mmCIF file of C-alpha atoms in Angstrom:
data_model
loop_
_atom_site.group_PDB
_atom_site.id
_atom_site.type_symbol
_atom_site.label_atom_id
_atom_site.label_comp_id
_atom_site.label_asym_id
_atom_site.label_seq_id
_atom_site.Cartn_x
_atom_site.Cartn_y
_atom_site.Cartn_z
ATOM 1 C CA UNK A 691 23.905 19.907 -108.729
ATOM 2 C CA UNK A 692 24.617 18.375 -112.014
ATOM 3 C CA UNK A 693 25.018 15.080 -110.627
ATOM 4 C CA UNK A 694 21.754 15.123 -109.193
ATOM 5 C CA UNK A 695 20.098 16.566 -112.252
ATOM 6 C CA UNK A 696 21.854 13.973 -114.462
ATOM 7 C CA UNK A 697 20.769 11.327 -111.661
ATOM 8 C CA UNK A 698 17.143 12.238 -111.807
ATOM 9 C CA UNK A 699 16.794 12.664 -115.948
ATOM 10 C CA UNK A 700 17.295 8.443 -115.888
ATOM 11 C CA UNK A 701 15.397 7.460 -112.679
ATOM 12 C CA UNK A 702 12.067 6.349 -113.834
ATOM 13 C CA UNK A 703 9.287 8.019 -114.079
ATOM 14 C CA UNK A 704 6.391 8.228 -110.834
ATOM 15 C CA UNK A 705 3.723 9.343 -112.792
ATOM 16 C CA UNK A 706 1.048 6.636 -112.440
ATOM 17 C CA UNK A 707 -0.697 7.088 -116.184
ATOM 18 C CA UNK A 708 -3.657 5.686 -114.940
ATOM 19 C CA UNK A 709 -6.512 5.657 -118.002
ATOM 20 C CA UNK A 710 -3.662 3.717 -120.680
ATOM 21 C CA UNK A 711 -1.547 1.640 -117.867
ATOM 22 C CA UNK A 712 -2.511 -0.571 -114.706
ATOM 23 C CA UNK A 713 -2.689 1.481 -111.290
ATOM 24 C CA UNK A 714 -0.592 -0.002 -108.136
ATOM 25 C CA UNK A 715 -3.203 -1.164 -105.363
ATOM 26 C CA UNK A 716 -2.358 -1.364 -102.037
ATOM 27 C CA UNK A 717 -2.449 -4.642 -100.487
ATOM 28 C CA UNK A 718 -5.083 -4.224 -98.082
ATOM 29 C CA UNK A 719 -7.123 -2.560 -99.598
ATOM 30 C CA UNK A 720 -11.002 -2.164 -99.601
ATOM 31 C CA UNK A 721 -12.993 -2.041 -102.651
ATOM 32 C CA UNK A 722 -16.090 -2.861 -104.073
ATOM 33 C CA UNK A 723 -17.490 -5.873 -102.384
ATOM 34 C CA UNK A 724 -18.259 -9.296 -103.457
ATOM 35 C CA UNK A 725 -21.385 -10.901 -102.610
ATOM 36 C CA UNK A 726 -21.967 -14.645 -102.193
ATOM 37 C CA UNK A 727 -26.293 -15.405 -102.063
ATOM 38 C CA UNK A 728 -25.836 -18.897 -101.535
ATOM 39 C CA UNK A 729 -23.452 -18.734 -98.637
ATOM 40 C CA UNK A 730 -25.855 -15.983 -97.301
ATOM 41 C CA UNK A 731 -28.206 -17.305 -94.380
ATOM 42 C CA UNK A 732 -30.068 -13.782 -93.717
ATOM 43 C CA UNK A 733 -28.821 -13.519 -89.899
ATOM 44 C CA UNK A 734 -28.550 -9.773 -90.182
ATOM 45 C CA UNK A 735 -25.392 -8.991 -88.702
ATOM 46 C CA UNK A 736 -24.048 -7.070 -91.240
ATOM 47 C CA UNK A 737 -27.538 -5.048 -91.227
ATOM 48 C CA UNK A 738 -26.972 -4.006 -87.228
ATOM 49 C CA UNK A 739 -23.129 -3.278 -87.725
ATOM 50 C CA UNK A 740 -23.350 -1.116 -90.221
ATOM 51 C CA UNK A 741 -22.663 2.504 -89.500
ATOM 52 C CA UNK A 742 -24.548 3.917 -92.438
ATOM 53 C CA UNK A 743 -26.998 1.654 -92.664
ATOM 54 C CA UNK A 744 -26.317 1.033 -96.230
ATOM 55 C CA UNK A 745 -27.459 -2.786 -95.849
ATOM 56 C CA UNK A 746 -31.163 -3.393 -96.783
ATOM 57 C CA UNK A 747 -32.441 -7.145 -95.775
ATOM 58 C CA UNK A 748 -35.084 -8.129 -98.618
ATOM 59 C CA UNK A 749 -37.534 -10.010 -96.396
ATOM 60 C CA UNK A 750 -39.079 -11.607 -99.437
ATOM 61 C CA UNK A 751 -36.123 -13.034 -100.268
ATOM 62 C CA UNK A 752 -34.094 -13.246 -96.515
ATOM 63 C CA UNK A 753 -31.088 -11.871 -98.360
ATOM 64 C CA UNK A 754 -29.378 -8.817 -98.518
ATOM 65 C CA UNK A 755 -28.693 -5.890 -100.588
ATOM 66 C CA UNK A 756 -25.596 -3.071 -100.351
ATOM 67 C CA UNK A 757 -26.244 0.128 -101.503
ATOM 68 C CA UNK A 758 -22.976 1.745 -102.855
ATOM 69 C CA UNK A 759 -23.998 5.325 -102.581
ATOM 70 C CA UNK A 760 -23.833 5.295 -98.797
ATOM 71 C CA UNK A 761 -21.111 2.697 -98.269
ATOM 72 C CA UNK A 762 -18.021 3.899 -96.406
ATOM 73 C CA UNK A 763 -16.056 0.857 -96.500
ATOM 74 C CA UNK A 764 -14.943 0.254 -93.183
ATOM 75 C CA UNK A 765 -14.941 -3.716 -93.338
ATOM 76 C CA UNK A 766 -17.468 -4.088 -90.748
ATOM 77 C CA UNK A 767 -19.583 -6.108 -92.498
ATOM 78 C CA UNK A 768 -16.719 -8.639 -94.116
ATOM 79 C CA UNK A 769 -15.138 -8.733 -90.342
ATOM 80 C CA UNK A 770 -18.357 -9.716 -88.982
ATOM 81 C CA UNK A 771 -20.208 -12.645 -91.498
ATOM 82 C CA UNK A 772 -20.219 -16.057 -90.039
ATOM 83 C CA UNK A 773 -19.813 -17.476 -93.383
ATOM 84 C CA UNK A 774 -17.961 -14.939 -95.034
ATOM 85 C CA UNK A 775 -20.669 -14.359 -97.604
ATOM 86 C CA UNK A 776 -19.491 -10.803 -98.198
ATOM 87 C CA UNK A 777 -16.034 -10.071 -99.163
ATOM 88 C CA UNK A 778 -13.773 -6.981 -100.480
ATOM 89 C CA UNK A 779 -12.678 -6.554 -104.087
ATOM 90 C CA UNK A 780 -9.889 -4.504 -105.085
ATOM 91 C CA UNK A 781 -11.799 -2.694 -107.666
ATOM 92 C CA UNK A 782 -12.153 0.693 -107.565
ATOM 93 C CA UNK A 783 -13.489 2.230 -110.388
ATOM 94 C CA UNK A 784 -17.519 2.405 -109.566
ATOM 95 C CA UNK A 785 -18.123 5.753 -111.038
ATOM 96 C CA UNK A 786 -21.560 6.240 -113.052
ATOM 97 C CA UNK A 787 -23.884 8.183 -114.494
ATOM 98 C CA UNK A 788 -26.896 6.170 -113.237
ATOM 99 C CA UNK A 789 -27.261 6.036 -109.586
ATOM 100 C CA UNK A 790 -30.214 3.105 -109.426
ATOM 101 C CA UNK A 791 -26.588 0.840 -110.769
ATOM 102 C CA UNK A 792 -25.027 1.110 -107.361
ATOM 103 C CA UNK A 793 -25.743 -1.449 -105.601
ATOM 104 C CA UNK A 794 -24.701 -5.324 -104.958
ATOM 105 C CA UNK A 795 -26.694 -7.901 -105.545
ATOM 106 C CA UNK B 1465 -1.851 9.215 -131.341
ATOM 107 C CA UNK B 1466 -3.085 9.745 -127.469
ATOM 108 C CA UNK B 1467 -3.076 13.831 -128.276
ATOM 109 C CA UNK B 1468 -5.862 13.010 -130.220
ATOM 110 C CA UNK B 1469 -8.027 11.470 -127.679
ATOM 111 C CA UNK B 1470 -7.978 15.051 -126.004
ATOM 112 C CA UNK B 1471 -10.695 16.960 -127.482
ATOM 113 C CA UNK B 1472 -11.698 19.215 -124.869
ATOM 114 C CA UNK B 1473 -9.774 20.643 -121.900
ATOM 115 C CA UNK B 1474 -11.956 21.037 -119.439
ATOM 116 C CA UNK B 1475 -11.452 23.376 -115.948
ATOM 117 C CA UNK B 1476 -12.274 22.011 -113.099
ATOM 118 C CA UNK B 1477 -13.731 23.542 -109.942
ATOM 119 C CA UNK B 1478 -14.149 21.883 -106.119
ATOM 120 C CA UNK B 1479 -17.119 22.999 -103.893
ATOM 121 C CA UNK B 1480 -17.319 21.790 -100.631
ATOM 122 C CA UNK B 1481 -20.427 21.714 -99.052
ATOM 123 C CA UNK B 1482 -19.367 21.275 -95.438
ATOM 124 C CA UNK B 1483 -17.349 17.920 -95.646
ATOM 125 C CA UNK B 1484 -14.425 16.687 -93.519
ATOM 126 C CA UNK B 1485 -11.988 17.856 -95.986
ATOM 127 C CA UNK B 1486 -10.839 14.112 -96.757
ATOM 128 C CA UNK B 1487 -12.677 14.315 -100.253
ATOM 129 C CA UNK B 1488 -10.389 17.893 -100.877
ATOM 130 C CA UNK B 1489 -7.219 15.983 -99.930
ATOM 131 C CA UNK B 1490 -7.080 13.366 -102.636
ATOM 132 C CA UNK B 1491 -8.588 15.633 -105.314
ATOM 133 C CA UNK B 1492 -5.716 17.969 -104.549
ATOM 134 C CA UNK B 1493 -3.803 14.490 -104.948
ATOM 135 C CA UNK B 1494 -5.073 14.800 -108.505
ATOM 136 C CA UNK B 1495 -2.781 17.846 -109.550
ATOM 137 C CA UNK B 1496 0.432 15.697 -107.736
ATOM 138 C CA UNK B 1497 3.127 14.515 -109.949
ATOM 139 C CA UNK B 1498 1.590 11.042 -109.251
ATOM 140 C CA UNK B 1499 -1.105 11.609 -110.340
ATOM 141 C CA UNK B 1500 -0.993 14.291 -112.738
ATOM 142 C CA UNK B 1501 -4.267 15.406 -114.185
ATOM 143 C CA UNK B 1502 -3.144 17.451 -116.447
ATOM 144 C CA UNK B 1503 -1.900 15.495 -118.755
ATOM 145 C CA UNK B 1504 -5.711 15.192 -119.547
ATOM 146 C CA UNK B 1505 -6.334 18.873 -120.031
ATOM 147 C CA UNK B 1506 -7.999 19.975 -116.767
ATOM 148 C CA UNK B 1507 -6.881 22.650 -114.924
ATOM 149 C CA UNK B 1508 -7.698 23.950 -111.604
ATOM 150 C CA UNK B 1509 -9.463 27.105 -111.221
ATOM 151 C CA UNK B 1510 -10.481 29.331 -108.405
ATOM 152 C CA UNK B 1511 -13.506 31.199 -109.863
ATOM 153 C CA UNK B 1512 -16.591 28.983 -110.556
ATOM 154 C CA UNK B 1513 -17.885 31.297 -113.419
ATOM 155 C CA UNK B 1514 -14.840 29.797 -115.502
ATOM 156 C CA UNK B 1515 -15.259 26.287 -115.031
ATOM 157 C CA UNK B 1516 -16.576 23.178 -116.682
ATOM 158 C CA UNK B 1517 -16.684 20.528 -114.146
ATOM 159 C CA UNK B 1518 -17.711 20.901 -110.666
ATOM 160 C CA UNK B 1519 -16.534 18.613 -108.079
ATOM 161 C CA UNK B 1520 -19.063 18.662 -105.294
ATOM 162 C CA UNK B 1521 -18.096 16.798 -102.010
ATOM 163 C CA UNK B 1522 -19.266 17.179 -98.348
ATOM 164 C CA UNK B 1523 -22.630 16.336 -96.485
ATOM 165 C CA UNK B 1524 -24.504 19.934 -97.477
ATOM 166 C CA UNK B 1525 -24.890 21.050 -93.860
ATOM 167 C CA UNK B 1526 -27.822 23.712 -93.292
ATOM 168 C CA UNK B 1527 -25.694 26.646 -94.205
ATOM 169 C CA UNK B 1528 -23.241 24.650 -96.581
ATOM 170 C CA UNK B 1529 -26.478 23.667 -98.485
ATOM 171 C CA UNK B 1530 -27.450 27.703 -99.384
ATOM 172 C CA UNK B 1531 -23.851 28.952 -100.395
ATOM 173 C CA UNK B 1532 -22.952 24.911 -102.336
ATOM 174 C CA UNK B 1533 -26.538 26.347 -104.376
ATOM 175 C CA UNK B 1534 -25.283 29.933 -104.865
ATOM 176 C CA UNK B 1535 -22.216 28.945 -106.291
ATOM 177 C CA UNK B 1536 -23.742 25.979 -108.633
ATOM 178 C CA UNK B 1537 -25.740 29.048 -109.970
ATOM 179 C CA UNK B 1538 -22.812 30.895 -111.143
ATOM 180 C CA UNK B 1539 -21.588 27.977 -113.556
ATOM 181 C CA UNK B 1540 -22.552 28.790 -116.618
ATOM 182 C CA UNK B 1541 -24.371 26.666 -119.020
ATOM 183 C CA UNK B 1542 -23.268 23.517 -120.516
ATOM 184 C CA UNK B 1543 -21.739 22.260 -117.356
ATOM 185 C CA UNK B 1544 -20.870 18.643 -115.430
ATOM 186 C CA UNK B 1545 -21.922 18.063 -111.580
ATOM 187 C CA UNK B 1546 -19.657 15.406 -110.208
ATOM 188 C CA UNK B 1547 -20.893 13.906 -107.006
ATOM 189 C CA UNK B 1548 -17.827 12.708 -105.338
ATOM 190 C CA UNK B 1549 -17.616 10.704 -101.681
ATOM 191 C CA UNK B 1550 -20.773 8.941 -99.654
ATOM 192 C CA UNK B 1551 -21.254 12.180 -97.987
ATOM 193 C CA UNK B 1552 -22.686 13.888 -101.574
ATOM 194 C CA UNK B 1553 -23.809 10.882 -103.181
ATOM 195 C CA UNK B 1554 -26.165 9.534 -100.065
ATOM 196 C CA UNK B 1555 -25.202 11.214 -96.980
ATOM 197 C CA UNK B 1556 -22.546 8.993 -95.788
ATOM 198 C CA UNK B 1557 -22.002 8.821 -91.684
ATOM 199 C CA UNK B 1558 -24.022 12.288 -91.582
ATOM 200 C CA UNK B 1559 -27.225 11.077 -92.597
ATOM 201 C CA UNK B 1560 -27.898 13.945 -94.533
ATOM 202 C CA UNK B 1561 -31.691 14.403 -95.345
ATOM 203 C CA UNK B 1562 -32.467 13.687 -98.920
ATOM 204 C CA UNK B 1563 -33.984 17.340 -99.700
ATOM 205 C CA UNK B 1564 -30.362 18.972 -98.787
ATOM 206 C CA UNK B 1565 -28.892 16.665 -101.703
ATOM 207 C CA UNK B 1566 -27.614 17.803 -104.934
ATOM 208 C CA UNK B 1567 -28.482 16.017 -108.530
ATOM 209 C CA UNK B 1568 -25.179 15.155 -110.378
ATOM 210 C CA UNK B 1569 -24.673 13.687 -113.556
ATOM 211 C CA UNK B 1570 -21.602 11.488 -112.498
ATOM 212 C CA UNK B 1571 -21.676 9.672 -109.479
ATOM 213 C CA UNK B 1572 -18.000 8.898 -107.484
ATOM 214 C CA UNK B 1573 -18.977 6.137 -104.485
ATOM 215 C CA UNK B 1574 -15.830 5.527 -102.216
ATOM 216 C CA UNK B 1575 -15.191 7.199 -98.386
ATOM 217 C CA UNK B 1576 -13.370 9.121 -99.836
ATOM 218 C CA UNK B 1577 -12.660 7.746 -103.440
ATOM 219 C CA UNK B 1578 -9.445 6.631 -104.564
ATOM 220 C CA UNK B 1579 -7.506 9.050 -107.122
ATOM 221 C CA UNK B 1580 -7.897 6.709 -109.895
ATOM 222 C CA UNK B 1581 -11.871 6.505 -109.552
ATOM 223 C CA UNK B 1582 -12.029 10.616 -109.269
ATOM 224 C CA UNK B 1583 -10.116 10.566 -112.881
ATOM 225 C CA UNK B 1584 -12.273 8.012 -114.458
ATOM 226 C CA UNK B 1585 -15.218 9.862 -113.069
ATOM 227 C CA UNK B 1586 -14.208 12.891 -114.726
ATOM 228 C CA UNK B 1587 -13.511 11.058 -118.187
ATOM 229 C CA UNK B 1588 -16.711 10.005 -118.203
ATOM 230 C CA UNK B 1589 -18.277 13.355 -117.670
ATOM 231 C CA UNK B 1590 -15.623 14.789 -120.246
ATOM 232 C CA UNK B 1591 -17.749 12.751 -122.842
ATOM 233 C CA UNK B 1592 -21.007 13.365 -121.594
ATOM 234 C CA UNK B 1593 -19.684 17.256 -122.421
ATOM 235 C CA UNK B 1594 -19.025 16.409 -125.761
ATOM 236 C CA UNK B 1595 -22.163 15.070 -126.547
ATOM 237 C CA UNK B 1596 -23.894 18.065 -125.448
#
């Protein structure tokens, strides 16, 4: 038993101190997304996939806007753009006090 | 130096308003050793009339909706709604209708958010209590 405890006091520590150091991110992971306009060419794909129907075309405009509130991020949309106009970040930290902010644009 | 950035210790309580107990699962990830929230000064508690922050996750079903209310009377004053998961924030895959939705003052997007993004979230509402 004192082996292990003397074993453990210099292993390092797995406490991920998130606020003052850098968090680990998984590699595939699926964050806040990245969105190209110019590569966009308003086909509406990702409007049809989507389960939650977070993806608003702006008909003025023929583009397309993501609403974070509702967003699950399944990937649907990235898998499914011809041109790969939207992609996955991995950021993570979206939290806000204003709700009109989350959205991309 | 970083025992001064503490200034209040906030408790912390989870209401679940009918969700499918993904959003419970990482905040009880919180309290892990890898994650350990307490560093910051929040605590779990079980009682509602003791705590600061609220985290409120889950797509308020119709009889969810009436006892998530009842208990976000019982806070007392001076308190922080976190909205945490797409279910609470905008109804997520339920499609809940936007009367059944509950104001917050911080907003946690993510299906269901990472650990990381619930402890920012609660920073943030930490100083939001302080300027109260």
């Amino acid at each position: 038993m004192i082996r292990k405890a003397l074993r453990n006091i210099f292993k390092k520590r797995k406490t991920c101190k998130y606020p003052f150091a850098k968090p680990k991110v998984a590699k595939g992971f699926r964050g806040k997304q990245i969105y190209d306009r110019k590569k966009c060419t308003g086909c509406k794909r990702c409007v049809i996939h989507c389960p939650t129907n977070t993806i608003k075309f702006l008909s003025k405009t023929k583009k397309v806007k993501i609403n974070l509130d509702k967003c699950i991020f399944c990937g649907v949309c990235e898998d499914v753009c011809p041109v790969r106009a939207i992609l996955f970040s991995k950021e993570f930290s979206m939290a806000s006090h204003d709700k009109k902010k989350l959205y991309v644009n | 130096m970083r025992i001064n950035l503490i200034k209040k210790s906030p408790w912390i309580y989870i209401i679940s308003s009918g969700s499918c107990n993904g959003c419970e699962i990482t905040c009880v990830n919180c309290i892990t050793p890898a994650y350990d929230i307490e560093r910051l000064g929040c605590l779990l508690k079980p009682s509602p009339r003791h705590a600061d922050i609220i985290l409120l996750t889950g797509c308020s079903t119709k009889k969810g909706y009436l006892r998530a209310k009842r208990v976000l009377e019982q806070v007392p004053e001076k308190k922080m709604v976190i909205a945490l998961g797409a279910c609470a924030l905008g109804g997520g895959i339920f499609m809940t209708p936007e009367k059944r939705r509950f104001d917050a003052d911080v907003y946690v997007p993510g299906c269901p958010p990472k650990e990381e993004a619930i402890i920012e979230g609660i920073r943030k509402a930490v100083k939001l209590l302080e300027k109260k």
